[in-house]
Amino acid sequence: MGTDLHAPLGQNRGPGRKRRHPPFGRILAGFCLIAIASFSLYSALLRDNLQKTPPVETAEKTTPPPAAVAEKPATNNQTGLTQVDPQSGADTHRIVTSDGSVVTMFSPNSRDGNGPVLINANQVGQDPRMAATPNDSLLEDSPFGKLPITAPSGLRPMDQYARPWSGARGTRVAIVVSGLGLSQTGTQRAIEKLPEEITLAFAATGNSLQRWMQEARRGGHEILLQVPFEPFDYPGNNPGPDTLLTSQPAAKNIEDLHKAMGEITNYTGVMNYLGGRFLSNADAMEPVMRDIGKRGLLFLDDGSSAQSKSGTVAKALEVPHAFADVQLDGELQQDAILKKLDELERIARRNGSAIGVAAAFDESVDAISKWSEEAAMRGIEIVAVSALADDPKHP
């Protein structure tokens, strides 16, 4: 009696019985099982080999582990991509014609660097998710840090970092709270309590300015940089180090201005701190105002000096300019500040718009917060100061 090789294991078929061949599907399933087992063995060996073999260095930069990423300073945005403006891949040339008009020509060019970039399509305002991050095309390196500049495309920091508004031509009010950065607790309270429509001005002599700037921008605020200018009673009344002085050469004042500018980023303009004497001196103001305008910034005069010539100089140089109508907290009591806010509202209803300024005292913050809650119900739109600046580029 022979053994039938095609019978199931352990089973003999008798003589004379016809042999049966297994179906094709059973053979195919067998091959698949062998293939899967072989692949699993290969994967295990490969994984073991990779664990024992040191990584090979390549020319391409590898992604660091999560801990290393957290320790590095933040890049342009949360994606890690370089942020550029839409015209960054073009050569830009400006020609001033005989009648004073400016003609801008764009010609194709390759962008610097390798890999993808993030095109920033916002020409006015900034995506809230990136509001605390500067646009690199609006910065230049200097001995004093990153300074604001106008991009080759013509995009200005004043445009990029502006807080958007409705565009309606109703009654508009801008309120600027200044002196942020001088008191850590006061700064935190102002950022947390003031509505996001309020513009915040950071003192260049303050502390932890970059941190507070990021907090304010994430909260939706437009921000200004507050620079110390020489008052009439200087040096008895000293605004602090690196104050711009009428007795200094223009180059020294520009250097002190740049020191202040390098403290933070993402601001739309410059606001004076004191400065009655400096603002009244057109010769001293001219080079400073020219530099501010060249960098795509606005200038806000806090209105504290009746002899100020900032508006005249700004108009002659075609620099965006705004002038405060009311000092809100000359008397540091909440009821008095609320009355000043009502006065600001009356001016806005008469003229269409008005600007009020205050310091970041608790009384001022409380009064402005309370008044702002009811303003919308009375048909008032609170806007950022950039919305009310006289801008020759957008008359």
PDB file of C-alpha atoms in Angstrom, residues 22-288:
ATOM      1  CA  PRO A  22      -5.899  20.864  -4.139  1.00  0.00           C
ATOM      2  CA  PRO A  23      -7.713  23.884  -5.563  1.00  0.00           C
ATOM      3  CA  PHE A  24      -5.671  26.823  -6.913  1.00  0.00           C
ATOM      4  CA  GLY A  25      -6.899  29.146  -4.129  1.00  0.00           C
ATOM      5  CA  ARG A  26      -5.298  26.930  -1.483  1.00  0.00           C
ATOM      6  CA  ILE A  27      -1.930  27.116  -3.262  1.00  0.00           C
ATOM      7  CA  LEU A  28      -2.149  30.911  -3.582  1.00  0.00           C
ATOM      8  CA  ALA A  29      -2.990  31.250   0.127  1.00  0.00           C
ATOM      9  CA  GLY A  30       0.063  29.211   0.964  1.00  0.00           C
ATOM     10  CA  PHE A  31       2.337  31.457  -1.062  1.00  0.00           C
ATOM     11  CA  CYS A  32       0.851  34.549   0.640  1.00  0.00           C
ATOM     12  CA  LEU A  33       1.518  33.121   4.092  1.00  0.00           C
ATOM     13  CA  ILE A  34       5.127  32.428   3.146  1.00  0.00           C
ATOM     14  CA  ALA A  35       5.515  35.988   1.726  1.00  0.00           C
ATOM     15  CA  ILE A  36       4.056  37.623   4.830  1.00  0.00           C
ATOM     16  CA  ALA A  37       6.287  35.592   7.116  1.00  0.00           C
ATOM     17  CA  SER A  38       9.343  36.485   5.036  1.00  0.00           C
ATOM     18  CA  PHE A  39       8.482  40.193   5.039  1.00  0.00           C
ATOM     19  CA  SER A  40       7.936  40.191   8.819  1.00  0.00           C
ATOM     20  CA  LEU A  41      11.330  38.553   9.338  1.00  0.00           C
ATOM     21  CA  TYR A  42      12.962  41.090   6.980  1.00  0.00           C
ATOM     22  CA  SER A  43      11.315  44.048   8.812  1.00  0.00           C
ATOM     23  CA  ALA A  44      12.490  42.772  12.177  1.00  0.00           C
ATOM     24  CA  LEU A  45      16.051  42.348  10.929  1.00  0.00           C
ATOM     25  CA  LEU A  46      16.009  45.782   9.264  1.00  0.00           C
ATOM     26  CA  ARG A  47      14.694  47.490  12.390  1.00  0.00           C
ATOM     27  CA  ASP A  48      17.339  45.789  14.502  1.00  0.00           C
ATOM     28  CA  ASN A  49      20.032  46.810  12.043  1.00  0.00           C
ATOM     29  CA  LEU A  50      18.909  50.450  12.019  1.00  0.00           C
ATOM     30  CA  GLN A  51      19.036  50.590  15.798  1.00  0.00           C
ATOM     31  CA  LYS A  52      22.650  49.400  15.739  1.00  0.00           C
ATOM     32  CA  THR A  53      23.787  51.541  12.801  1.00  0.00           C
ATOM     33  CA  PRO A  54      24.624  55.253  13.396  1.00  0.00           C
ATOM     34  CA  PRO A  55      22.698  57.726  11.174  1.00  0.00           C
ATOM     35  CA  VAL A  56      24.397  58.898   8.008  1.00  0.00           C
ATOM     36  CA  GLU A  57      24.892  62.658   7.718  1.00  0.00           C
ATOM     37  CA  THR A  58      23.430  64.286   4.631  1.00  0.00           C
ATOM     38  CA  ALA A  59      23.584  67.746   3.172  1.00  0.00           C
ATOM     39  CA  GLU A  60      19.911  68.269   3.963  1.00  0.00           C
ATOM     40  CA  LYS A  61      19.101  69.637   7.420  1.00  0.00           C
ATOM     41  CA  THR A  62      17.212  67.160   9.546  1.00  0.00           C
ATOM     42  CA  THR A  63      14.311  68.048  11.816  1.00  0.00           C
ATOM     43  CA  PRO A  64      15.432  68.389  15.456  1.00  0.00           C
ATOM     44  CA  PRO A  65      13.611  66.547  18.206  1.00  0.00           C
ATOM     45  CA  PRO A  66      10.648  68.293  19.880  1.00  0.00           C
ATOM     46  CA  ALA A  67      12.743  69.402  22.878  1.00  0.00           C
ATOM     47  CA  ALA A  68      15.265  71.127  20.601  1.00  0.00           C
ATOM     48  CA  VAL A  69      12.475  72.896  18.716  1.00  0.00           C
ATOM     49  CA  ALA A  70      11.001  74.249  21.933  1.00  0.00           C
ATOM     50  CA  GLU A  71      14.345  75.725  22.987  1.00  0.00           C
ATOM     51  CA  LYS A  72      14.943  77.537  19.693  1.00  0.00           C
ATOM     52  CA  PRO A  73      13.600  81.044  19.225  1.00  0.00           C
ATOM     53  CA  ALA A  74      10.347  81.219  17.286  1.00  0.00           C
ATOM     54  CA  THR A  75      10.592  81.366  13.528  1.00  0.00           C
ATOM     55  CA  ASN A  76       8.472  83.578  11.348  1.00  0.00           C
ATOM     56  CA  ASN A  77       5.287  81.648  12.057  1.00  0.00           C
ATOM     57  CA  GLN A  78       3.883  78.507  13.557  1.00  0.00           C
ATOM     58  CA  THR A  79       4.583  76.521  10.389  1.00  0.00           C
ATOM     59  CA  GLY A  80       8.315  77.259  10.488  1.00  0.00           C
ATOM     60  CA  LEU A  81       8.183  78.569   6.905  1.00  0.00           C
ATOM     61  CA  THR A  82       9.773  81.852   5.876  1.00  0.00           C
ATOM     62  CA  GLN A  83       7.111  84.548   5.531  1.00  0.00           C
ATOM     63  CA  VAL A  84       7.416  86.793   2.468  1.00  0.00           C
ATOM     64  CA  ASP A  85       5.243  89.300   0.697  1.00  0.00           C
ATOM     65  CA  PRO A  86       3.735  88.522  -2.716  1.00  0.00           C
ATOM     66  CA  GLN A  87       6.293  90.608  -4.651  1.00  0.00           C
ATOM     67  CA  SER A  88       9.346  89.140  -2.919  1.00  0.00           C
ATOM     68  CA  GLY A  89      10.179  87.157  -6.066  1.00  0.00           C
ATOM     69  CA  ALA A  90      10.459  90.271  -8.205  1.00  0.00           C
ATOM     70  CA  ASP A  91      13.026  92.971  -8.848  1.00  0.00           C
ATOM     71  CA  THR A  92      11.480  96.303  -7.868  1.00  0.00           C
ATOM     72  CA  HIS A  93      12.603  99.602  -9.391  1.00  0.00           C
ATOM     73  CA  ARG A  94      11.137 103.017  -8.642  1.00  0.00           C
ATOM     74  CA  ILE A  95      11.488 105.989 -10.949  1.00  0.00           C
ATOM     75  CA  VAL A  96      10.544 109.537  -9.999  1.00  0.00           C
ATOM     76  CA  THR A  97       9.185 111.370 -13.045  1.00  0.00           C
ATOM     77  CA  SER A  98       9.619 115.066 -13.794  1.00  0.00           C
ATOM     78  CA  ASP A  99       6.228 115.893 -12.259  1.00  0.00           C
ATOM     79  CA  GLY A 100       7.131 114.130  -9.016  1.00  0.00           C
ATOM     80  CA  SER A 101       5.093 110.990  -9.636  1.00  0.00           C
ATOM     81  CA  VAL A 102       6.617 107.668  -8.633  1.00  0.00           C
ATOM     82  CA  VAL A 103       6.494 104.791 -11.115  1.00  0.00           C
ATOM     83  CA  THR A 104       7.176 101.306  -9.702  1.00  0.00           C
ATOM     84  CA  MET A 105       8.308  98.552 -12.089  1.00  0.00           C
ATOM     85  CA  PHE A 106       8.361  94.845 -11.238  1.00  0.00           C
ATOM     86  CA  SER A 107      10.372  92.265 -13.192  1.00  0.00           C
ATOM     87  CA  PRO A 108      10.465  88.496 -12.492  1.00  0.00           C
ATOM     88  CA  ASN A 109      13.259  87.116 -10.377  1.00  0.00           C
ATOM     89  CA  SER A 110      14.003  84.018  -8.308  1.00  0.00           C
ATOM     90  CA  ARG A 111      13.440  84.053  -4.569  1.00  0.00           C
ATOM     91  CA  ASP A 112      16.465  83.528  -2.363  1.00  0.00           C
ATOM     92  CA  GLY A 113      16.799  80.275  -0.467  1.00  0.00           C
ATOM     93  CA  ASN A 114      15.488  76.782  -0.967  1.00  0.00           C
ATOM     94  CA  GLY A 115      12.221  75.135  -0.128  1.00  0.00           C
ATOM     95  CA  PRO A 116       8.706  76.486   0.272  1.00  0.00           C
ATOM     96  CA  VAL A 117       7.837  79.918   1.647  1.00  0.00           C
ATOM     97  CA  LEU A 118       4.656  81.347   3.144  1.00  0.00           C
ATOM     98  CA  ILE A 119       3.160  84.078   0.962  1.00  0.00           C
ATOM     99  CA  ASN A 120       1.497  86.741   3.097  1.00  0.00           C
ATOM    100  CA  ALA A 121      -1.480  87.976   1.099  1.00  0.00           C
ATOM    101  CA  ASN A 122      -2.669  90.456   3.759  1.00  0.00           C
ATOM    102  CA  GLN A 123      -1.720  93.936   2.604  1.00  0.00           C
ATOM    103  CA  VAL A 124      -3.619  95.647   5.421  1.00  0.00           C
ATOM    104  CA  GLY A 125      -3.804  93.982   8.798  1.00  0.00           C
ATOM    105  CA  GLN A 126      -2.355  90.685   9.895  1.00  0.00           C
ATOM    106  CA  ASP A 127      -3.715  87.194  10.397  1.00  0.00           C
ATOM    107  CA  PRO A 128      -4.527  87.004  14.146  1.00  0.00           C
ATOM    108  CA  ARG A 129      -2.751  83.653  14.352  1.00  0.00           C
ATOM    109  CA  MET A 130       0.487  85.387  13.324  1.00  0.00           C
ATOM    110  CA  ALA A 131      -0.075  88.804  14.902  1.00  0.00           C
ATOM    111  CA  ALA A 132       2.750  88.358  17.422  1.00  0.00           C
ATOM    112  CA  THR A 133       5.241  87.404  14.703  1.00  0.00           C
ATOM    113  CA  PRO A 134       7.032  90.040  12.605  1.00  0.00           C
ATOM    114  CA  ASN A 135       7.086  89.974   8.831  1.00  0.00           C
ATOM    115  CA  ASP A 136      10.774  89.587   7.921  1.00  0.00           C
ATOM    116  CA  SER A 137      10.365  91.609   4.731  1.00  0.00           C
ATOM    117  CA  LEU A 138       9.544  94.600   6.970  1.00  0.00           C
ATOM    118  CA  LEU A 139      12.736  94.372   9.048  1.00  0.00           C
ATOM    119  CA  GLU A 140      16.388  95.195   8.575  1.00  0.00           C
ATOM    120  CA  ASP A 141      19.360  94.360  10.778  1.00  0.00           C
ATOM    121  CA  SER A 142      21.123  97.152  12.643  1.00  0.00           C
ATOM    122  CA  PRO A 143      23.554  97.499  15.573  1.00  0.00           C
ATOM    123  CA  PHE A 144      20.466  98.171  17.710  1.00  0.00           C
ATOM    124  CA  GLY A 145      18.422  95.175  16.644  1.00  0.00           C
ATOM    125  CA  LYS A 146      15.745  94.709  13.990  1.00  0.00           C
ATOM    126  CA  LEU A 147      14.439  98.007  12.644  1.00  0.00           C
ATOM    127  CA  PRO A 148      11.208  98.505  10.691  1.00  0.00           C
ATOM    128  CA  ILE A 149      11.438  99.252   6.977  1.00  0.00           C
ATOM    129  CA  THR A 150       9.158  99.539   3.985  1.00  0.00           C
ATOM    130  CA  ALA A 151       9.291  96.356   1.883  1.00  0.00           C
ATOM    131  CA  PRO A 152      10.499  96.537  -1.752  1.00  0.00           C
ATOM    132  CA  SER A 153       6.879  95.976  -2.780  1.00  0.00           C
ATOM    133  CA  GLY A 154       5.846  99.148  -0.925  1.00  0.00           C
ATOM    134  CA  LEU A 155       4.190  97.318   1.976  1.00  0.00           C
ATOM    135  CA  ARG A 156       4.606  99.339   5.177  1.00  0.00           C
ATOM    136  CA  PRO A 157       4.625  98.244   8.829  1.00  0.00           C
ATOM    137  CA  MET A 158       1.773 100.729   9.259  1.00  0.00           C
ATOM    138  CA  ASP A 159      -0.286  98.631   6.829  1.00  0.00           C
ATOM    139  CA  GLN A 160       0.824  95.155   7.888  1.00  0.00           C
ATOM    140  CA  TYR A 161       0.337  95.607  11.633  1.00  0.00           C
ATOM    141  CA  ALA A 162      -2.776  97.786  11.489  1.00  0.00           C
ATOM    142  CA  ARG A 163      -5.914  96.588  13.224  1.00  0.00           C
ATOM    143  CA  PRO A 164      -8.666  96.206  10.591  1.00  0.00           C
ATOM    144  CA  TRP A 165     -11.905  98.147  11.033  1.00  0.00           C
ATOM    145  CA  SER A 166     -15.328  98.127   9.386  1.00  0.00           C
ATOM    146  CA  GLY A 167     -14.609 100.858   6.821  1.00  0.00           C
ATOM    147  CA  ALA A 168     -17.898 102.564   7.664  1.00  0.00           C
ATOM    148  CA  ARG A 169     -17.756 106.357   7.828  1.00  0.00           C
ATOM    149  CA  GLY A 170     -19.719 106.695  11.026  1.00  0.00           C
ATOM    150  CA  THR A 171     -18.559 108.127  14.344  1.00  0.00           C
ATOM    151  CA  ARG A 172     -15.103 106.753  15.054  1.00  0.00           C
ATOM    152  CA  VAL A 173     -12.980 107.033  18.184  1.00  0.00           C
ATOM    153  CA  ALA A 174      -9.407 105.879  18.785  1.00  0.00           C
ATOM    154  CA  ILE A 175      -8.098 105.552  22.332  1.00  0.00           C
ATOM    155  CA  VAL A 176      -4.374 105.108  23.023  1.00  0.00           C
ATOM    156  CA  VAL A 177      -3.172 103.856  26.400  1.00  0.00           C
ATOM    157  CA  SER A 178       0.528 104.613  26.834  1.00  0.00           C
ATOM    158  CA  GLY A 179       3.379 103.783  29.187  1.00  0.00           C
ATOM    159  CA  LEU A 180       3.140 100.019  28.820  1.00  0.00           C
ATOM    160  CA  GLY A 181       6.272  98.169  29.902  1.00  0.00           C
ATOM    161  CA  LEU A 182       7.132 100.553  32.749  1.00  0.00           C
ATOM    162  CA  SER A 183       5.128  98.626  35.350  1.00  0.00           C
ATOM    163  CA  GLN A 184       4.932  94.867  34.939  1.00  0.00           C
ATOM    164  CA  THR A 185       1.702  94.461  36.917  1.00  0.00           C
ATOM    165  CA  GLY A 186       0.153  97.543  35.305  1.00  0.00           C
ATOM    166  CA  THR A 187       1.088  96.333  31.831  1.00  0.00           C
ATOM    167  CA  GLN A 188      -0.402  92.898  32.399  1.00  0.00           C
ATOM    168  CA  ARG A 189      -3.600  94.382  33.804  1.00  0.00           C
ATOM    169  CA  ALA A 190      -3.998  96.760  30.859  1.00  0.00           C
ATOM    170  CA  ILE A 191      -3.500  94.018  28.261  1.00  0.00           C
ATOM    171  CA  GLU A 192      -5.938  91.688  30.013  1.00  0.00           C
ATOM    172  CA  LYS A 193      -8.669  94.216  30.818  1.00  0.00           C
ATOM    173  CA  LEU A 194      -8.724  96.690  27.929  1.00  0.00           C
ATOM    174  CA  PRO A 195     -10.856  95.798  24.875  1.00  0.00           C
ATOM    175  CA  GLU A 196      -8.837  94.734  21.853  1.00  0.00           C
ATOM    176  CA  GLU A 197      -9.916  97.859  19.945  1.00  0.00           C
ATOM    177  CA  ILE A 198      -7.765 100.022  22.255  1.00  0.00           C
ATOM    178  CA  THR A 199      -4.320 100.933  20.880  1.00  0.00           C
ATOM    179  CA  LEU A 200      -1.422 100.273  23.260  1.00  0.00           C
ATOM    180  CA  ALA A 201       1.794 102.340  23.294  1.00  0.00           C
ATOM    181  CA  PHE A 202       4.934 100.726  24.714  1.00  0.00           C
ATOM    182  CA  ALA A 203       7.590 102.899  26.365  1.00  0.00           C
ATOM    183  CA  ALA A 204      10.995 102.298  24.768  1.00  0.00           C
ATOM    184  CA  THR A 205      12.559 102.451  28.252  1.00  0.00           C
ATOM    185  CA  GLY A 206      10.287  99.708  29.608  1.00  0.00           C
ATOM    186  CA  ASN A 207      11.124  96.110  30.516  1.00  0.00           C
ATOM    187  CA  SER A 208      10.279  92.768  28.881  1.00  0.00           C
ATOM    188  CA  LEU A 209       8.899  94.676  25.911  1.00  0.00           C
ATOM    189  CA  GLN A 210       9.075  91.841  23.388  1.00  0.00           C
ATOM    190  CA  ARG A 211       7.119  89.566  25.718  1.00  0.00           C
ATOM    191  CA  TRP A 212       4.444  92.178  26.365  1.00  0.00           C
ATOM    192  CA  MET A 213       4.286  93.066  22.671  1.00  0.00           C
ATOM    193  CA  GLN A 214       3.470  89.460  21.837  1.00  0.00           C
ATOM    194  CA  GLU A 215       0.780  89.338  24.519  1.00  0.00           C
ATOM    195  CA  ALA A 216      -0.801  92.530  23.228  1.00  0.00           C
ATOM    196  CA  ARG A 217      -0.729  91.440  19.594  1.00  0.00           C
ATOM    197  CA  ARG A 218      -2.214  88.041  20.405  1.00  0.00           C
ATOM    198  CA  GLY A 219      -4.966  89.928  22.211  1.00  0.00           C
ATOM    199  CA  GLY A 220      -5.825  91.840  19.031  1.00  0.00           C
ATOM    200  CA  HIS A 221      -4.331  95.229  19.936  1.00  0.00           C
ATOM    201  CA  GLU A 222      -2.571  97.565  17.530  1.00  0.00           C
ATOM    202  CA  ILE A 223       0.570  98.914  19.162  1.00  0.00           C
ATOM    203  CA  LEU A 224       2.802 101.991  19.013  1.00  0.00           C
ATOM    204  CA  LEU A 225       6.346 102.694  20.199  1.00  0.00           C
ATOM    205  CA  GLN A 226       6.635 105.573  22.689  1.00  0.00           C
ATOM    206  CA  VAL A 227       9.921 107.491  22.310  1.00  0.00           C
ATOM    207  CA  PRO A 228      11.214 110.082  24.836  1.00  0.00           C
ATOM    208  CA  PHE A 229      11.559 113.636  23.489  1.00  0.00           C
ATOM    209  CA  GLU A 230      13.019 116.696  25.219  1.00  0.00           C
ATOM    210  CA  PRO A 231      10.492 118.698  27.290  1.00  0.00           C
ATOM    211  CA  PHE A 232      10.764 122.447  27.937  1.00  0.00           C
ATOM    212  CA  ASP A 233      11.973 121.921  31.512  1.00  0.00           C
ATOM    213  CA  TYR A 234      14.715 119.456  30.651  1.00  0.00           C
ATOM    214  CA  PRO A 235      16.935 118.358  32.415  1.00  0.00           C
ATOM    215  CA  GLY A 236      14.873 119.108  35.517  1.00  0.00           C
ATOM    216  CA  ASN A 237      12.209 116.911  33.946  1.00  0.00           C
ATOM    217  CA  ASN A 238      14.169 114.070  32.336  1.00  0.00           C
ATOM    218  CA  PRO A 239      12.206 111.534  30.235  1.00  0.00           C
ATOM    219  CA  GLY A 240      15.002 108.979  30.623  1.00  0.00           C
ATOM    220  CA  PRO A 241      18.073 107.653  28.801  1.00  0.00           C
ATOM    221  CA  ASP A 242      18.502 108.249  25.057  1.00  0.00           C
ATOM    222  CA  THR A 243      16.063 111.161  25.039  1.00  0.00           C
ATOM    223  CA  LEU A 244      16.040 112.997  21.702  1.00  0.00           C
ATOM    224  CA  LEU A 245      17.406 116.517  22.326  1.00  0.00           C
ATOM    225  CA  THR A 246      17.370 119.743  20.316  1.00  0.00           C
ATOM    226  CA  SER A 247      21.019 120.357  21.329  1.00  0.00           C
ATOM    227  CA  GLN A 248      22.214 117.092  19.775  1.00  0.00           C
ATOM    228  CA  PRO A 249      23.304 116.640  16.147  1.00  0.00           C
ATOM    229  CA  ALA A 250      20.691 115.056  13.915  1.00  0.00           C
ATOM    230  CA  ALA A 251      22.825 111.915  13.556  1.00  0.00           C
ATOM    231  CA  LYS A 252      22.802 111.394  17.339  1.00  0.00           C
ATOM    232  CA  ASN A 253      19.026 111.833  17.524  1.00  0.00           C
ATOM    233  CA  ILE A 254      18.566 109.313  14.706  1.00  0.00           C
ATOM    234  CA  GLU A 255      20.838 106.898  16.558  1.00  0.00           C
ATOM    235  CA  ASP A 256      18.770 107.288  19.742  1.00  0.00           C
ATOM    236  CA  LEU A 257      15.599 106.848  17.703  1.00  0.00           C
ATOM    237  CA  HIS A 258      16.952 103.603  16.261  1.00  0.00           C
ATOM    238  CA  LYS A 259      17.885 102.352  19.723  1.00  0.00           C
ATOM    239  CA  ALA A 260      14.250 102.780  20.707  1.00  0.00           C
ATOM    240  CA  MET A 261      12.968 101.235  17.473  1.00  0.00           C
ATOM    241  CA  GLY A 262      15.056  98.125  18.000  1.00  0.00           C
ATOM    242  CA  GLU A 263      13.376  97.309  21.327  1.00  0.00           C
ATOM    243  CA  ILE A 264      10.269  95.681  19.811  1.00  0.00           C
ATOM    244  CA  THR A 265       8.631  94.869  16.477  1.00  0.00           C
ATOM    245  CA  ASN A 266       5.099  94.808  15.024  1.00  0.00           C
ATOM    246  CA  TYR A 267       4.210  98.440  15.751  1.00  0.00           C
ATOM    247  CA  THR A 268       2.447 100.764  13.328  1.00  0.00           C
ATOM    248  CA  GLY A 269       4.044 103.995  14.445  1.00  0.00           C
ATOM    249  CA  VAL A 270       5.871 106.203  16.929  1.00  0.00           C
ATOM    250  CA  MET A 271       4.323 108.295  19.691  1.00  0.00           C
ATOM    251  CA  ASN A 272       6.080 110.981  21.693  1.00  0.00           C
ATOM    252  CA  TYR A 273       6.684 110.814  25.431  1.00  0.00           C
ATOM    253  CA  LEU A 274       6.800 114.442  26.680  1.00  0.00           C
ATOM    254  CA  GLY A 275       8.851 116.470  24.170  1.00  0.00           C
ATOM    255  CA  GLY A 276       7.359 119.958  24.241  1.00  0.00           C
ATOM    256  CA  ARG A 277      10.664 121.614  23.310  1.00  0.00           C
ATOM    257  CA  PHE A 278      11.683 119.067  20.690  1.00  0.00           C
ATOM    258  CA  LEU A 279       8.282 118.984  18.976  1.00  0.00           C
ATOM    259  CA  SER A 280       8.252 122.777  18.717  1.00  0.00           C
ATOM    260  CA  ASN A 281      11.628 122.817  16.900  1.00  0.00           C
ATOM    261  CA  ALA A 282      11.064 122.123  13.202  1.00  0.00           C
ATOM    262  CA  ASP A 283      14.796 121.795  12.467  1.00  0.00           C
ATOM    263  CA  ALA A 284      15.184 119.084  15.090  1.00  0.00           C
ATOM    264  CA  MET A 285      11.963 117.338  14.082  1.00  0.00           C
ATOM    265  CA  GLU A 286      12.632 117.212  10.324  1.00  0.00           C
ATOM    266  CA  PRO A 287      15.297 114.449  10.165  1.00  0.00           C
ATOM    267  CA  VAL A 288      13.509 112.394  12.819  1.00  0.00           C
TER     268      VAL A 288
END
